[in-house]
mmCIF file of C-alpha atoms in Angstrom:
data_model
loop_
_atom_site.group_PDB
_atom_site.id
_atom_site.type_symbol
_atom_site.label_atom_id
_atom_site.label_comp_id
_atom_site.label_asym_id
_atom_site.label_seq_id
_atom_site.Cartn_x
_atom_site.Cartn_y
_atom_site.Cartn_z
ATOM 1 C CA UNK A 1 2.029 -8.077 7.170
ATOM 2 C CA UNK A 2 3.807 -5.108 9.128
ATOM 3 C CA UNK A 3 0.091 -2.383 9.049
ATOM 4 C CA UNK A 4 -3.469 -2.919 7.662
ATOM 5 C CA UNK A 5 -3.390 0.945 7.812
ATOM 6 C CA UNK A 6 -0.715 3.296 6.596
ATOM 7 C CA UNK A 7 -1.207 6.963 6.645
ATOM 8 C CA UNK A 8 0.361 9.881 4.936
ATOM 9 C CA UNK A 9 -0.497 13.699 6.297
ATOM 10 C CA UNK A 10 0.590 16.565 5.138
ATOM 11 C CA UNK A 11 2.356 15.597 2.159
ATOM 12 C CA UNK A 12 5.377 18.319 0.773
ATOM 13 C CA UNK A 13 7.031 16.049 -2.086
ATOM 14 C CA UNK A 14 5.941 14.202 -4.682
ATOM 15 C CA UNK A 15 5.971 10.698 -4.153
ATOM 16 C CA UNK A 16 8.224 9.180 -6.715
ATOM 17 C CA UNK A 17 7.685 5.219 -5.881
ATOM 18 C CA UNK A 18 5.610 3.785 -3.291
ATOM 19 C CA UNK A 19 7.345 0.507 -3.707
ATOM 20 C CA UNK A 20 10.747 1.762 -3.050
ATOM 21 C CA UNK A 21 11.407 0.595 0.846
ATOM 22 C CA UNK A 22 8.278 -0.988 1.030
ATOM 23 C CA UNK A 23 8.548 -3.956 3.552
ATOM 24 C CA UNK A 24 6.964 -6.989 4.612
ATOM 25 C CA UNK A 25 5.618 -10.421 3.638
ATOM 26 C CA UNK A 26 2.048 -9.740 3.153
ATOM 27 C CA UNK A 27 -0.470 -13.074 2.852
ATOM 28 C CA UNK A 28 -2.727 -13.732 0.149
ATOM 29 C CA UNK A 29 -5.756 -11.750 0.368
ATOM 30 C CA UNK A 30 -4.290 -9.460 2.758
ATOM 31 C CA UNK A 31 -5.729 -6.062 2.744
ATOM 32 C CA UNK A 32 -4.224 -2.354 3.417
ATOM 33 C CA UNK A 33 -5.367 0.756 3.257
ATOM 34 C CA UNK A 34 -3.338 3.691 2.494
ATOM 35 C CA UNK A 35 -4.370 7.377 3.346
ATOM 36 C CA UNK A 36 -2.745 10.111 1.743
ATOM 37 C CA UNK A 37 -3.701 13.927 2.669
ATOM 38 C CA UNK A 38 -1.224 16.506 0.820
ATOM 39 C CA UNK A 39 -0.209 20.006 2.826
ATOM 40 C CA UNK A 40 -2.777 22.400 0.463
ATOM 41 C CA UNK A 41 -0.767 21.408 -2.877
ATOM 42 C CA UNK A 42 -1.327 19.084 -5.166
ATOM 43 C CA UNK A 43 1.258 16.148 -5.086
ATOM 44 C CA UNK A 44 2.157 13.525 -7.890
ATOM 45 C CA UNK A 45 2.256 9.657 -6.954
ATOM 46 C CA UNK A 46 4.016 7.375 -8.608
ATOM 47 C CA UNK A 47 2.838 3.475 -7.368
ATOM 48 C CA UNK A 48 5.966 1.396 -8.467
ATOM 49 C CA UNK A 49 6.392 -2.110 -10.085
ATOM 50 C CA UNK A 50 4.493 -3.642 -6.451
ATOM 51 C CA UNK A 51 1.096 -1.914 -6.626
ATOM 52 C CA UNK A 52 -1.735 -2.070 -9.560
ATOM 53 C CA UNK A 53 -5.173 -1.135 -11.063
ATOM 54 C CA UNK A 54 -7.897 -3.755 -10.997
ATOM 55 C CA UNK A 55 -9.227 -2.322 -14.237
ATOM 56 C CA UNK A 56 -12.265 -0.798 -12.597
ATOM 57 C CA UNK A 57 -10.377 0.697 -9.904
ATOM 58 C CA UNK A 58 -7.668 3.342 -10.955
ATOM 59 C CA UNK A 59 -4.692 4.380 -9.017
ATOM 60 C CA UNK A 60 -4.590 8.098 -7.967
ATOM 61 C CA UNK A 61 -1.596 9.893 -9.621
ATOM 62 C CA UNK A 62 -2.163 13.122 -7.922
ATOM 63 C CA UNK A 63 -3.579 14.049 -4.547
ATOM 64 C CA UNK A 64 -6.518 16.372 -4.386
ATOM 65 C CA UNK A 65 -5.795 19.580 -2.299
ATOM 66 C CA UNK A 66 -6.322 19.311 0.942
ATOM 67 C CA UNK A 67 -8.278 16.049 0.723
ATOM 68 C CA UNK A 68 -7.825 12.844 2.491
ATOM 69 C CA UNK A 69 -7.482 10.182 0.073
ATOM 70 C CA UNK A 70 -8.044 6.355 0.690
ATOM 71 C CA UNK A 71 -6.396 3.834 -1.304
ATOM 72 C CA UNK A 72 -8.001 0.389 -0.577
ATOM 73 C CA UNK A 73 -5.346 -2.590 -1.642
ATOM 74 C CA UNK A 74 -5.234 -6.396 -1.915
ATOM 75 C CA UNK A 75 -2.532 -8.685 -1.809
ATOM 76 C CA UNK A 76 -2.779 -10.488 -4.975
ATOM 77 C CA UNK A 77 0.707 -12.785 -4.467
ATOM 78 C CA UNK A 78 2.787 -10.467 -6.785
ATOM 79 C CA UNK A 79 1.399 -7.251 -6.334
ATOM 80 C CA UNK A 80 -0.970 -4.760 -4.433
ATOM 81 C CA UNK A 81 -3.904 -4.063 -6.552
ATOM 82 C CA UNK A 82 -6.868 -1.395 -6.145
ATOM 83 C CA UNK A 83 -10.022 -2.434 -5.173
ATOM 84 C CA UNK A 84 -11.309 1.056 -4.126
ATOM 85 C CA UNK A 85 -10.825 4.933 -4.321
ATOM 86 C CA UNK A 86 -12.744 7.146 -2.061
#
């Protein structure tokens, strides 16, 4: 409930848990969208134990150089799950 939008430019470091810190007590249904851009290298990402697939739509493990990535999520009541990669 903190952002609907959260973006990430730039990126030097793998990330190695987008759950660790993560803050907030998001609603049922709530939605956020999380950009990631890396700084011309490829970059791992690692979700965590508070984001997940929906089966049709796959978490990205790596960015793709150079190239803003948008990760559309859904509050389920436990976790964040994908509903859209473009």
């Amino acid at each position: 409930n903190n952002v609907d939008f959260h973006s990430i430019t730039a990126l030097a470091v793998a990330i190695t848990s987008m759950t660790t810190n993560l803050t907030g007590t998001p609603a049922v249904e709530q939605k956020l969208t999380v950009s990631i851009t890396d700084n011309g290298t490829a970059r791992a990402i690692t979700w965590g134990a508070s984001f997940e697939s929906s089966g049709t739509n796959i978490l990205p493990t790596t960015t793709v150089i150079s190239t803003r990535i948008d990760v559309d999520l859904v509050w389920t009541g436990t976790k964040w799950r994908c509903v859209g990669v473009h």
